[in-house]
Tab-separated table of C-alpha atoms in Angstrom:
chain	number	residue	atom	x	y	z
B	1	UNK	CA	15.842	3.387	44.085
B	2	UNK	CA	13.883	0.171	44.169
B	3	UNK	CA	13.651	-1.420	40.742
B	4	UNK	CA	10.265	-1.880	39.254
B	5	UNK	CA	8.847	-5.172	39.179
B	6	UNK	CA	7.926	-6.329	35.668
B	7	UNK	CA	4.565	-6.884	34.567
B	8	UNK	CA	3.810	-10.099	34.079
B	9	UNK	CA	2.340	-11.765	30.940
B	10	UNK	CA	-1.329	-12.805	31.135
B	11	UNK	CA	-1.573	-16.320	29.670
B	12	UNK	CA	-4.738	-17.573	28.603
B	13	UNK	CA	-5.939	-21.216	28.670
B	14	UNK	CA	-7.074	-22.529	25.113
B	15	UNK	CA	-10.733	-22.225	26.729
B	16	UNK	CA	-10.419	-18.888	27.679
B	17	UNK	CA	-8.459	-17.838	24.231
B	18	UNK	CA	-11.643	-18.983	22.473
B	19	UNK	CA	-14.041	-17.210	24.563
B	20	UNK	CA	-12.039	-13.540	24.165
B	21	UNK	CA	-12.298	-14.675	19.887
B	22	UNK	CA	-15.287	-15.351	20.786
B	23	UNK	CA	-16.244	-12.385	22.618
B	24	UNK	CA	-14.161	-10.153	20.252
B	25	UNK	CA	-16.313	-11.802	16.778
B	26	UNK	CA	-19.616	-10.835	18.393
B	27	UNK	CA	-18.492	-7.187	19.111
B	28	UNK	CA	-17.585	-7.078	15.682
B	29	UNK	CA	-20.875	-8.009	14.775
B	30	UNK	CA	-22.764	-5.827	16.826
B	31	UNK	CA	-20.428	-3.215	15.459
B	32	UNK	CA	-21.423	-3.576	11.770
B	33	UNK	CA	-25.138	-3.176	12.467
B	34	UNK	CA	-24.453	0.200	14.008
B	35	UNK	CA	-22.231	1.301	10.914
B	36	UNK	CA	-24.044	4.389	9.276
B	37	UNK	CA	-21.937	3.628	5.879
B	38	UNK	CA	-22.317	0.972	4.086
B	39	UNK	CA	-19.037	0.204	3.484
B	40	UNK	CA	-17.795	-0.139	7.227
B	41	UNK	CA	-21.071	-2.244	7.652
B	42	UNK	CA	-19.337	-4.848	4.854
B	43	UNK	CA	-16.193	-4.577	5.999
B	44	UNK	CA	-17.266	-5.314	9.799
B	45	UNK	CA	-19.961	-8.293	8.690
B	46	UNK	CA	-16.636	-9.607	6.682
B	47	UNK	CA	-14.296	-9.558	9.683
B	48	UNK	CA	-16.901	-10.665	12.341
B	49	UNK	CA	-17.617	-13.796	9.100
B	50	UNK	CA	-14.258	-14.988	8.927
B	51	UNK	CA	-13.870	-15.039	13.206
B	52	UNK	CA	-16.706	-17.318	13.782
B	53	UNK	CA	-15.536	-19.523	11.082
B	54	UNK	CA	-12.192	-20.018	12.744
B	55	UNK	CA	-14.459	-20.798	16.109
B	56	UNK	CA	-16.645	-24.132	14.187
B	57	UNK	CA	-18.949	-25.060	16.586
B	58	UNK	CA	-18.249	-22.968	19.664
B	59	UNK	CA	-21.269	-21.576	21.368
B	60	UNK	CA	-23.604	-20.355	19.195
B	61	UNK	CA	-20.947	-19.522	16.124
B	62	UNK	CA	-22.526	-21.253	13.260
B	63	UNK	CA	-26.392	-19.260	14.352
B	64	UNK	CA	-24.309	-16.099	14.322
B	65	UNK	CA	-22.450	-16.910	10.913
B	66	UNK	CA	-25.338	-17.561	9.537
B	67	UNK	CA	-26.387	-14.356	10.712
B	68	UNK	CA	-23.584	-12.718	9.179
B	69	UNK	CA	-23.482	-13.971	5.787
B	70	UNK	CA	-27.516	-13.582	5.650
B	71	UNK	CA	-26.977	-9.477	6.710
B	72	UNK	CA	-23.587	-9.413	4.628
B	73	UNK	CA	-25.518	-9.429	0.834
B	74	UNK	CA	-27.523	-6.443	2.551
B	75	UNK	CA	-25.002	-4.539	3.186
B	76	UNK	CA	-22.926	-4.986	0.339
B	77	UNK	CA	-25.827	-3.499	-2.125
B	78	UNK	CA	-25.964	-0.717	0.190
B	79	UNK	CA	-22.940	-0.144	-0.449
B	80	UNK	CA	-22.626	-0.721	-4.355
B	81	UNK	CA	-25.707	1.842	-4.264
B	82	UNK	CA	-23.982	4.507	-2.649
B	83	UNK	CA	-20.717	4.059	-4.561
B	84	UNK	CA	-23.333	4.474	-7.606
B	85	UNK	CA	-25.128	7.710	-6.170
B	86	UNK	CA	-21.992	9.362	-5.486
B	87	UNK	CA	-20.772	8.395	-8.998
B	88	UNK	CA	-23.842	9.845	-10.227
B	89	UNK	CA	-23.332	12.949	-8.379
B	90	UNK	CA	-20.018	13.906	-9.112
B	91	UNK	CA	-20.835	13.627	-13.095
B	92	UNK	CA	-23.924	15.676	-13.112
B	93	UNK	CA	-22.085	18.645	-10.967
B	94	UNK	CA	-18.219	17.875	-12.897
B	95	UNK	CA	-17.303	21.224	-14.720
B	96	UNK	CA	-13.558	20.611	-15.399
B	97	UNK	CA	-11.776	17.286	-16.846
B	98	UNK	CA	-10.685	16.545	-13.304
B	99	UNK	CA	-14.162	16.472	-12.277
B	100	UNK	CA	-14.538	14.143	-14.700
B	101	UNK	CA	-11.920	12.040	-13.742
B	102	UNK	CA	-12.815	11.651	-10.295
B	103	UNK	CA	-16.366	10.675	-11.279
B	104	UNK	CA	-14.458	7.753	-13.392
B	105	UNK	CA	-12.779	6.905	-10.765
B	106	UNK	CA	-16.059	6.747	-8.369
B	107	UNK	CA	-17.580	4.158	-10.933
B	108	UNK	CA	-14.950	2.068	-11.013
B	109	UNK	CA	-14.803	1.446	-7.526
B	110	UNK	CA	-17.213	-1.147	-8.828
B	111	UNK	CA	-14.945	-2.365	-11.314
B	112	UNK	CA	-17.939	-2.619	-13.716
B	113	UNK	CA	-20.587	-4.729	-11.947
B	114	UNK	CA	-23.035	-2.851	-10.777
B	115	UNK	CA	-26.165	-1.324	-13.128
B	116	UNK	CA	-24.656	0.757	-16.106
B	117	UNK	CA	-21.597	1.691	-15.089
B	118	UNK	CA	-19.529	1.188	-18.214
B	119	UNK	CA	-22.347	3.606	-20.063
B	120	UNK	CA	-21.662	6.276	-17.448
B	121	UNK	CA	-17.982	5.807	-17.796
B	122	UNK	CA	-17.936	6.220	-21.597
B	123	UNK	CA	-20.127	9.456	-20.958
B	124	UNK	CA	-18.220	10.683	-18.657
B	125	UNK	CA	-14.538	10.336	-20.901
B	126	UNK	CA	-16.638	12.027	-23.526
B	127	UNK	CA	-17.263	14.889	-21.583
B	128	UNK	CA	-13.715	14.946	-20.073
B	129	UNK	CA	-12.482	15.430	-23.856
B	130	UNK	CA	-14.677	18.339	-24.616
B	131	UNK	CA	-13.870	19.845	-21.028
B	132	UNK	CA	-10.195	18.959	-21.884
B	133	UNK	CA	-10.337	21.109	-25.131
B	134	UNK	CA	-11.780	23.777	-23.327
B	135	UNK	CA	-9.208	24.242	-21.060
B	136	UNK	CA	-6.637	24.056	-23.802
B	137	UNK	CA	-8.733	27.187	-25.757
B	138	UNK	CA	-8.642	29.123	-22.348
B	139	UNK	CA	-5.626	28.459	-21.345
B	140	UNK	CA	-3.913	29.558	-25.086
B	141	UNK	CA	-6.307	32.585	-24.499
B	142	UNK	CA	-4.711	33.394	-21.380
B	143	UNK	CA	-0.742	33.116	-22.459
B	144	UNK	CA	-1.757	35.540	-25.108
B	145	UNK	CA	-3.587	37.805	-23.308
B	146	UNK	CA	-0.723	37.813	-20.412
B	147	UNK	CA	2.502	37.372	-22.929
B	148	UNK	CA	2.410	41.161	-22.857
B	149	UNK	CA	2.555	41.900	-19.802
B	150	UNK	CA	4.566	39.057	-18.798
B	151	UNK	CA	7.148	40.006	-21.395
B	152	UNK	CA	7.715	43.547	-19.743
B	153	UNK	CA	7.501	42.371	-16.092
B	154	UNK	CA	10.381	39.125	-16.910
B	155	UNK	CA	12.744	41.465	-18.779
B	156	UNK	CA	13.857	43.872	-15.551
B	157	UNK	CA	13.984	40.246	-13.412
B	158	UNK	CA	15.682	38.321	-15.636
B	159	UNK	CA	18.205	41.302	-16.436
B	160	UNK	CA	18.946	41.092	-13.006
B	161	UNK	CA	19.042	37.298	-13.169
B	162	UNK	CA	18.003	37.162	-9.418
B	163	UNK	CA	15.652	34.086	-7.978
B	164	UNK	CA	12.958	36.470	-8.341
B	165	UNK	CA	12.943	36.293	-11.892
B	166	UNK	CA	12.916	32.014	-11.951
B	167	UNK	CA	9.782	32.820	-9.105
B	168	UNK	CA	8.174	34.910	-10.973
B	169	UNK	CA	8.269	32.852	-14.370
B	170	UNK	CA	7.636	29.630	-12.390
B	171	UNK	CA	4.758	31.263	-10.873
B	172	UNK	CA	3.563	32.421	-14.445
B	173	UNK	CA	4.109	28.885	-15.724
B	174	UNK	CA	1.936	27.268	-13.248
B	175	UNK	CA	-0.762	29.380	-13.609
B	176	UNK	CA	-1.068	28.664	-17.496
B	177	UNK	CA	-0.960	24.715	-16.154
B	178	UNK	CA	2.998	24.355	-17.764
B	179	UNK	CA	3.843	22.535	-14.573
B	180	UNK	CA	6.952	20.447	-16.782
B	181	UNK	CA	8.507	23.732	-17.413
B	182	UNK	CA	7.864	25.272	-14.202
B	183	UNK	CA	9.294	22.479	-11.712
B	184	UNK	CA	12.637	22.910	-13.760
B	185	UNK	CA	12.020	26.860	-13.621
B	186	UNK	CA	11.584	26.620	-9.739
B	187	UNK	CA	14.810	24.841	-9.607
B	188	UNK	CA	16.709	28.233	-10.329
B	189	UNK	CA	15.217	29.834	-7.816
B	190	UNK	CA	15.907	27.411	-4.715
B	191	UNK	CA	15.105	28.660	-1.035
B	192	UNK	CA	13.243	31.821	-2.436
B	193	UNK	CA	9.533	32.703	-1.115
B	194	UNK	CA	7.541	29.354	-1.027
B	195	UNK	CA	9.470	27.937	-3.724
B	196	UNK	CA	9.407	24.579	-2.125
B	197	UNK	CA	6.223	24.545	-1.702
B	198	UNK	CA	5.191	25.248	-5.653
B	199	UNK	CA	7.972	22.536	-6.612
B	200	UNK	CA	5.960	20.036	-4.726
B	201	UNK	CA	2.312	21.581	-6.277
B	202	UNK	CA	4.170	21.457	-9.840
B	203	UNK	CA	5.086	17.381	-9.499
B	204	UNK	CA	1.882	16.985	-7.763
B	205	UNK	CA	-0.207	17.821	-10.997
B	206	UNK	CA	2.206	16.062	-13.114
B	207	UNK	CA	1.470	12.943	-11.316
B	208	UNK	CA	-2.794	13.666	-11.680
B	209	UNK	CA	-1.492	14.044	-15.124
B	210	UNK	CA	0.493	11.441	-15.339
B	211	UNK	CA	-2.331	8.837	-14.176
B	212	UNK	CA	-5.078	10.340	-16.174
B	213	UNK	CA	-2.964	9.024	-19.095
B	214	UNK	CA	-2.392	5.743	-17.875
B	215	UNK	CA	1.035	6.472	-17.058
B	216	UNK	CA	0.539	4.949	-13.321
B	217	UNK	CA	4.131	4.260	-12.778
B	218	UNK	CA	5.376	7.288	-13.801
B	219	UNK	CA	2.638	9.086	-11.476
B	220	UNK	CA	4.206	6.737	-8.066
B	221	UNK	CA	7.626	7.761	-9.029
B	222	UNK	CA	6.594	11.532	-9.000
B	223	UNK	CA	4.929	10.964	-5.591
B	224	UNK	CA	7.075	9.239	-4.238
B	225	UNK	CA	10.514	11.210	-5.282
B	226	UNK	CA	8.824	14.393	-5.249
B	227	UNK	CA	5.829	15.064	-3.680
B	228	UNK	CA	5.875	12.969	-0.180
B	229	UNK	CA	3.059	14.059	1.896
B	230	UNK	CA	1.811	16.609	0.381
B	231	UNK	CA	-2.466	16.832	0.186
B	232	UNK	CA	-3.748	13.732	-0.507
B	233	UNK	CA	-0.261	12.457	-2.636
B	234	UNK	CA	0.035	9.335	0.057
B	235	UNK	CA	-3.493	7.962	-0.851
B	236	UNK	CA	-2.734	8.815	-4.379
B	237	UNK	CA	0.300	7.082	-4.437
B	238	UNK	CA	-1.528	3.948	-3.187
B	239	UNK	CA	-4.179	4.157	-5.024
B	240	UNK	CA	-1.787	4.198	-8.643
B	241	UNK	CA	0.361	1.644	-6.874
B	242	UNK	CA	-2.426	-0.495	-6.810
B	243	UNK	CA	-3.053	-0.058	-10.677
B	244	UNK	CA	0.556	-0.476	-11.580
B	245	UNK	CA	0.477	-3.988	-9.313
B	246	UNK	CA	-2.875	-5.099	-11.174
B	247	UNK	CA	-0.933	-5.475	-14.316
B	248	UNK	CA	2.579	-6.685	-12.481
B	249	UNK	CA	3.960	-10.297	-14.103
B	250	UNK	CA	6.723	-12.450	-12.254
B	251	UNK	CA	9.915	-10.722	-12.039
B	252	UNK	CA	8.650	-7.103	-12.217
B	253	UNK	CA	9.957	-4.396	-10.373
B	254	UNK	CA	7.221	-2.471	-8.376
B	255	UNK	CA	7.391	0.354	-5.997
B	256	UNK	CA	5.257	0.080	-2.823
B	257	UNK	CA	5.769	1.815	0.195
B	258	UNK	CA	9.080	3.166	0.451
B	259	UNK	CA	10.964	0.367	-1.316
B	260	UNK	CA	11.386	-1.375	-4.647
B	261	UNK	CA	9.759	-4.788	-4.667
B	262	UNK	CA	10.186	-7.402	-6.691
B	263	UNK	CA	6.918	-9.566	-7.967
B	264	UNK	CA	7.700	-13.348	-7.155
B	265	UNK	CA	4.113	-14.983	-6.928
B	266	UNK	CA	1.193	-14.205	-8.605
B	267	UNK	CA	-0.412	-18.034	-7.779
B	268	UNK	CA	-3.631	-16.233	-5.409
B	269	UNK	CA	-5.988	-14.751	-7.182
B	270	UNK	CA	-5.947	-11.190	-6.288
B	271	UNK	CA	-3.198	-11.349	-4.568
B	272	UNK	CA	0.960	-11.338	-5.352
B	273	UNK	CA	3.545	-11.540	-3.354
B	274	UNK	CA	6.267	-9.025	-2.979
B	275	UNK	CA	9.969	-9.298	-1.787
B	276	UNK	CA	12.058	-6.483	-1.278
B	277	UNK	CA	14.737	-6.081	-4.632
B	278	UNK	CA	17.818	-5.533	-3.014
B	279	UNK	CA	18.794	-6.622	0.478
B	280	UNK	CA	18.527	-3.610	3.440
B	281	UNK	CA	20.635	-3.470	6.458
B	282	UNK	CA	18.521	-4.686	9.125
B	283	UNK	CA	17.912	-2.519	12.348
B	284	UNK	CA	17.563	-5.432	14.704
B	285	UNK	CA	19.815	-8.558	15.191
B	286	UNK	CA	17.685	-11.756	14.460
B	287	UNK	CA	17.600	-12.851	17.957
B	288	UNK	CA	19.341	-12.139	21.035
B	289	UNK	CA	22.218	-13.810	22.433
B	290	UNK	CA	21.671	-16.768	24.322
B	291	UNK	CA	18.025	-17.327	22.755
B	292	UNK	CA	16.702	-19.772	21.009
B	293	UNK	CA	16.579	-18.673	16.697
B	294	UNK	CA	12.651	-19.342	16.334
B	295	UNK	CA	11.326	-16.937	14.265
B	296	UNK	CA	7.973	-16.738	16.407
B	297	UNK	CA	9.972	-15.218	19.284
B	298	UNK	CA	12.499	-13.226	17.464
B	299	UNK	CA	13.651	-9.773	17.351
B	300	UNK	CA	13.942	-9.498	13.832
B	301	UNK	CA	10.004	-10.699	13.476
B	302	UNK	CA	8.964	-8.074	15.771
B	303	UNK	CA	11.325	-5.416	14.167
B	304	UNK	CA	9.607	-6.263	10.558
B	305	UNK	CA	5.977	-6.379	12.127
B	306	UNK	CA	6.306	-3.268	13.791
B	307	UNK	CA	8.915	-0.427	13.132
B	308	UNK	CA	9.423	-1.676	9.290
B	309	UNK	CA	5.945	-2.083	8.743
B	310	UNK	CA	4.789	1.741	9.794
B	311	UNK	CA	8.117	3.145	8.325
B	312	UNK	CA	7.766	1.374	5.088
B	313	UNK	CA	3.746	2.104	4.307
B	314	UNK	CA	1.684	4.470	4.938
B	315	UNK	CA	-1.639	3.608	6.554
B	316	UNK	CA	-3.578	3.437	2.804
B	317	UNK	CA	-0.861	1.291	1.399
B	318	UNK	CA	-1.129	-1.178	4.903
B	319	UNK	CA	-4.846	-1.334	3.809
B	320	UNK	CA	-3.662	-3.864	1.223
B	321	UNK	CA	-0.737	-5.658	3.274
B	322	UNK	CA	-2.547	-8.968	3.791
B	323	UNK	CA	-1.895	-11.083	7.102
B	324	UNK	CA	0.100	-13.832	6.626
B	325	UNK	CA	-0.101	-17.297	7.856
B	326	UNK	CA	3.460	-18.439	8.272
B	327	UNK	CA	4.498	-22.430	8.918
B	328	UNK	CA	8.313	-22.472	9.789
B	329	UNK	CA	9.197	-26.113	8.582
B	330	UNK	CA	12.480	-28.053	10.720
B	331	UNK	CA	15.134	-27.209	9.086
B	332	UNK	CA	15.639	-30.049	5.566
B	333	UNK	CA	19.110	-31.160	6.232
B	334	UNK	CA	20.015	-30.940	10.556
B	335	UNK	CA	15.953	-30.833	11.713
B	336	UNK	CA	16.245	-28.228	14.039
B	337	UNK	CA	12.543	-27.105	15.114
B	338	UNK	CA	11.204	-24.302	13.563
B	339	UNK	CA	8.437	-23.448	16.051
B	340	UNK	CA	4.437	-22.219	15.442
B	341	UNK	CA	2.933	-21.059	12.921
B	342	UNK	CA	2.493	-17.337	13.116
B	343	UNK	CA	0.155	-14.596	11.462
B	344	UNK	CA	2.559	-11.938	10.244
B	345	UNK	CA	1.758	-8.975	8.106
B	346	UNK	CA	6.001	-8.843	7.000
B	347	UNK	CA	7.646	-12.249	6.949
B	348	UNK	CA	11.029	-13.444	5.947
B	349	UNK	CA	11.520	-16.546	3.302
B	350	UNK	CA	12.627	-20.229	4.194
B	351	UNK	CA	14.824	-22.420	2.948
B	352	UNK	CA	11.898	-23.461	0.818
B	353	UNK	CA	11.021	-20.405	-0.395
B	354	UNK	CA	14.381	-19.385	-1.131
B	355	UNK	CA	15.075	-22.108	-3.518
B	356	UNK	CA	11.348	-21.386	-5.149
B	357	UNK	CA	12.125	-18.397	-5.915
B	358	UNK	CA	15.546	-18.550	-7.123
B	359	UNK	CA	15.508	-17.203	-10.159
B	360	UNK	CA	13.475	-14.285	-9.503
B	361	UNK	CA	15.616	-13.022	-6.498
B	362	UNK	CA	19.882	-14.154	-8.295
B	363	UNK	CA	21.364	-10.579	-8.677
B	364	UNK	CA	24.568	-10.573	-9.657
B	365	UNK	CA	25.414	-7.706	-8.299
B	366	UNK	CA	24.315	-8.367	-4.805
B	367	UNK	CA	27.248	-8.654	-2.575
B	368	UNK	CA	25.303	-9.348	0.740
B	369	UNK	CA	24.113	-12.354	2.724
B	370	UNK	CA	20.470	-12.226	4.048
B	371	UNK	CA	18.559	-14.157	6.527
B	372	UNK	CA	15.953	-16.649	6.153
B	373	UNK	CA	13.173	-18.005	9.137
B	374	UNK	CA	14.645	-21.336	8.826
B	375	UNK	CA	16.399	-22.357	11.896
B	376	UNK	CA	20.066	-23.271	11.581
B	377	UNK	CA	22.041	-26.223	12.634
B	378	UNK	CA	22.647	-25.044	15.970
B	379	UNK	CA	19.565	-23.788	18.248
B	380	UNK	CA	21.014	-20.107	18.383
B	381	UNK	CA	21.665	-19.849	14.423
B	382	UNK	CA	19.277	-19.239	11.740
B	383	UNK	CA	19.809	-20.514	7.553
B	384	UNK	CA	20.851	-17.592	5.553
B	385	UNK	CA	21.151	-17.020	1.474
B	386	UNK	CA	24.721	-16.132	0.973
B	387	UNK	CA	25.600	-13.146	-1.860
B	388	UNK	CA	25.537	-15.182	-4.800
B	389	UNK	CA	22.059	-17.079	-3.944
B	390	UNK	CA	23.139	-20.286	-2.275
B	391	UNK	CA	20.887	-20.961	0.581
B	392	UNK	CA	23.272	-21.893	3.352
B	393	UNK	CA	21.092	-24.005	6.064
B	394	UNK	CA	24.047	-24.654	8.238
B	395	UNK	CA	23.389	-21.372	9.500
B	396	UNK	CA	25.118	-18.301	11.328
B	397	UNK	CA	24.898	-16.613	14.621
B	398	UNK	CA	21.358	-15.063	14.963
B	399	UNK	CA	22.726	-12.201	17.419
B	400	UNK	CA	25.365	-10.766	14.642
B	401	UNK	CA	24.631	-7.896	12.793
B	402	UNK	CA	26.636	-8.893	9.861
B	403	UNK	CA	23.439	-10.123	7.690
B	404	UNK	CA	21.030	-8.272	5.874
B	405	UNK	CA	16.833	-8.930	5.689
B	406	UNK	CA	14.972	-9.308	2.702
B	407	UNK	CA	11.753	-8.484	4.142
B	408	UNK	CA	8.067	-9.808	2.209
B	409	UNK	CA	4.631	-9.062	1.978
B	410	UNK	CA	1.171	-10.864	-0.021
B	411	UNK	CA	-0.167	-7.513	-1.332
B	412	UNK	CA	-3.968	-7.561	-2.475
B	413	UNK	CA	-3.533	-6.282	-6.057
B	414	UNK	CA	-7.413	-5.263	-6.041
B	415	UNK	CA	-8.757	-8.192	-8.132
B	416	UNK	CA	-9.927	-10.283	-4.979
B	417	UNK	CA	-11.239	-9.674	-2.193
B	418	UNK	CA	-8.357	-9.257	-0.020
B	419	UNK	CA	-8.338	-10.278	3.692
B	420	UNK	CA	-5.701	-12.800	4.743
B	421	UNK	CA	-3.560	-15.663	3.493
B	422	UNK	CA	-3.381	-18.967	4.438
């Protein structure tokens, strides 16, 4: 069998790079002025901003910029309006504390800036309490009016002490809103019916309950250990994740995605910067034998872009993964080239880095070595930090597998404006 021929790589000239940004900016402009919501229209405007400012003066950029940030305003109160509307909305037809809740939630979208949203807020935690202590009267009226028949029904099952019985006063238990007591009840009663199913529906509402208190870390632990996919539990997750990071100082522990991150710069506004707590076994080597270590053309850059990056965060949480502008000095001590500067949404630390953040990152009880992007000594090696934080920029063969990453990410921590970083 004849072996296929490869396809080759299209290379663009500078010239004709510009024209396709160019080309690519205007669709994104034309796109945003046939947005029906408001918020896609911003979001497009924003996107189709930013890539005529990276053009200057090619073409007609600057008339189309212009453009942009003239429609951009436009859009934007659209868009506050709407939020507002909806907000609106959702409080005049809210019947249960929930409903309540979500309507808080709608308004501060806004984060306070638009018309009189902190007076609708206030009303609308009023009228949560009185719905909450209406649900508390009903549901008290309920246990009593069903203790009877409960009692009767639970005393054949339990005198059997089958699964049924644990189903049956699991099921009982989440009906009266005792999810706490029911998740453990459901427990007994492992592999019967749908029980699965109700354990995930029990942690589910303790994480809603969870966050309505303020608890927002407890509520991502729940999701996250518990409830996995289930409904709308990924975009929940994000969206506490987000509150939790709001708050994060220097040296906190944060979960986002799948892992444990640890806060190491909060020096953006808006934005912090996240490196994984505890060294992971990578699933690529850093580069290929007989290649040169840059990180531009590296395996271990495209392993973090692509496979980590879906694995590790679901598509709300890479909403607020910021792309990265990364310079990859020479190495300090043997100036080995560290190639281009790349846009990366995952990005290992240099040498630089890795003495900056020092403190942060020393765990005693690490016992691995992880890679950095600085280039080693020798063209096919790459600097590493060894166990007990020493970064090592003679470096070590990139194509072992001996090393592990410690992958990072500038989060938007929804107090800016997001976008990228330079």
């Amino acid at each position: 069998m004849a072996k296929r021929k490869k396809k080759q790589e299209v290379v663009l000239t500078p010239e004709q790079q510009r024209e396709a940004d160019y080309q690519k900016a205007i669709r994104r402009m034309e796109g945003a002025e046939k947005m029906l919501q408001p918020e896609d229209r911003v979001h497009m405007y924003k996107e189709a901003l930013r890539m005529f400012e990276e053009l200057g003066d090619y073409e007609d950029s600057e008339v189309r910029k212009k453009r942009c940030k003239k429609r951009l305003p436009l859009a934007r109160r659209e868009y506050r309006e709407e939020v507002y509307q909806t907000g609106m909305r959702m409080k005049d037809e809210a019947k249960s504390s929930s409903d309540y809740d979500a309507a808080i939630a709608q308004f501060r979208r806004l984060r306070r800036e638009y018309k009189d949203i902190p007076q609708q807020i206030e009303a609308c935690s009023q009228q949560r309490e009185k719905a909450r202590k209406n649900e508390r009267r009903k549901a008290v009226s309920r246990k009593l009016a069903a203790v009877g028949i409960f009692a009767a029904m639970i005393g054949i099952v339990v005198f059997l002490s089958s699964p049924a019985a644990f189903y049956l006063e699991g099921s009982f238990l989440m009906r009266i809103q005792d999810y706490e007591r029911a998740n453990t009840i459901f427990a007994k009663s492992k592999g019967y019916k749908d029980t699965q199913q109700r354990v995930r529906e029990c942690n589910y509402q303790r994480s809603l309950r969870a966050a309505a208190d303020g608890d927002y870390k407890k509520a991502v632990k729940l999701l996250h250990d518990k409830v996995g996919d289930y409904k709308d539990a990924l975009e929940k997750k994000a969206q506490y994740e987000m509150e939790v990071l709001a708050g994060a100082q220097i040296g906190d522990t944060v979960t986002y995605g799948t892992d444990k991150w640890l806060v190491a710069d909060t020096a953006e506004t808006g934005k912090k910067l996240l490196i994984r707590k505890k060294p992971a076994k990578a699933k690529s080597v850093y580069q290929a034998s007989g290649k040169a270590a840059v990180w531009e053309s590296s395996s271990l850059r495209e392993w973090l872009n692509q496979k980590f990056y879906q694995t590790c965060f679901s598509t709300y949480e890479q909403e607020k993964v910021l792309e990265t502008s990364v310079v990859t000095a020479a190495n300090s001590e043997y100036g080995t080239h560290g190639g281009s500067t790349t846009s990366d949404r995952v990005f290992l630390l240099d040498e630089t880095e890795a003495v900056r953040y020092h403190k942060v990152l020393k765990d005693k009880d690490n016992q691995k070595a992880w890679w950095l992007r600085t280039p080693g000594k020798a063209a096919d090696s790459a600097a590493f930090v060894s166990p007990d934080g020493t970064v090592m920029r003679y470096g070590y063969a990139a194509d072992t597998k001996d090393l592990a990453v410690r992958p990072a990410i500038w989060v938007s921590d929804g107090k800016g404006q997001g976008g990228s970083i330079e």
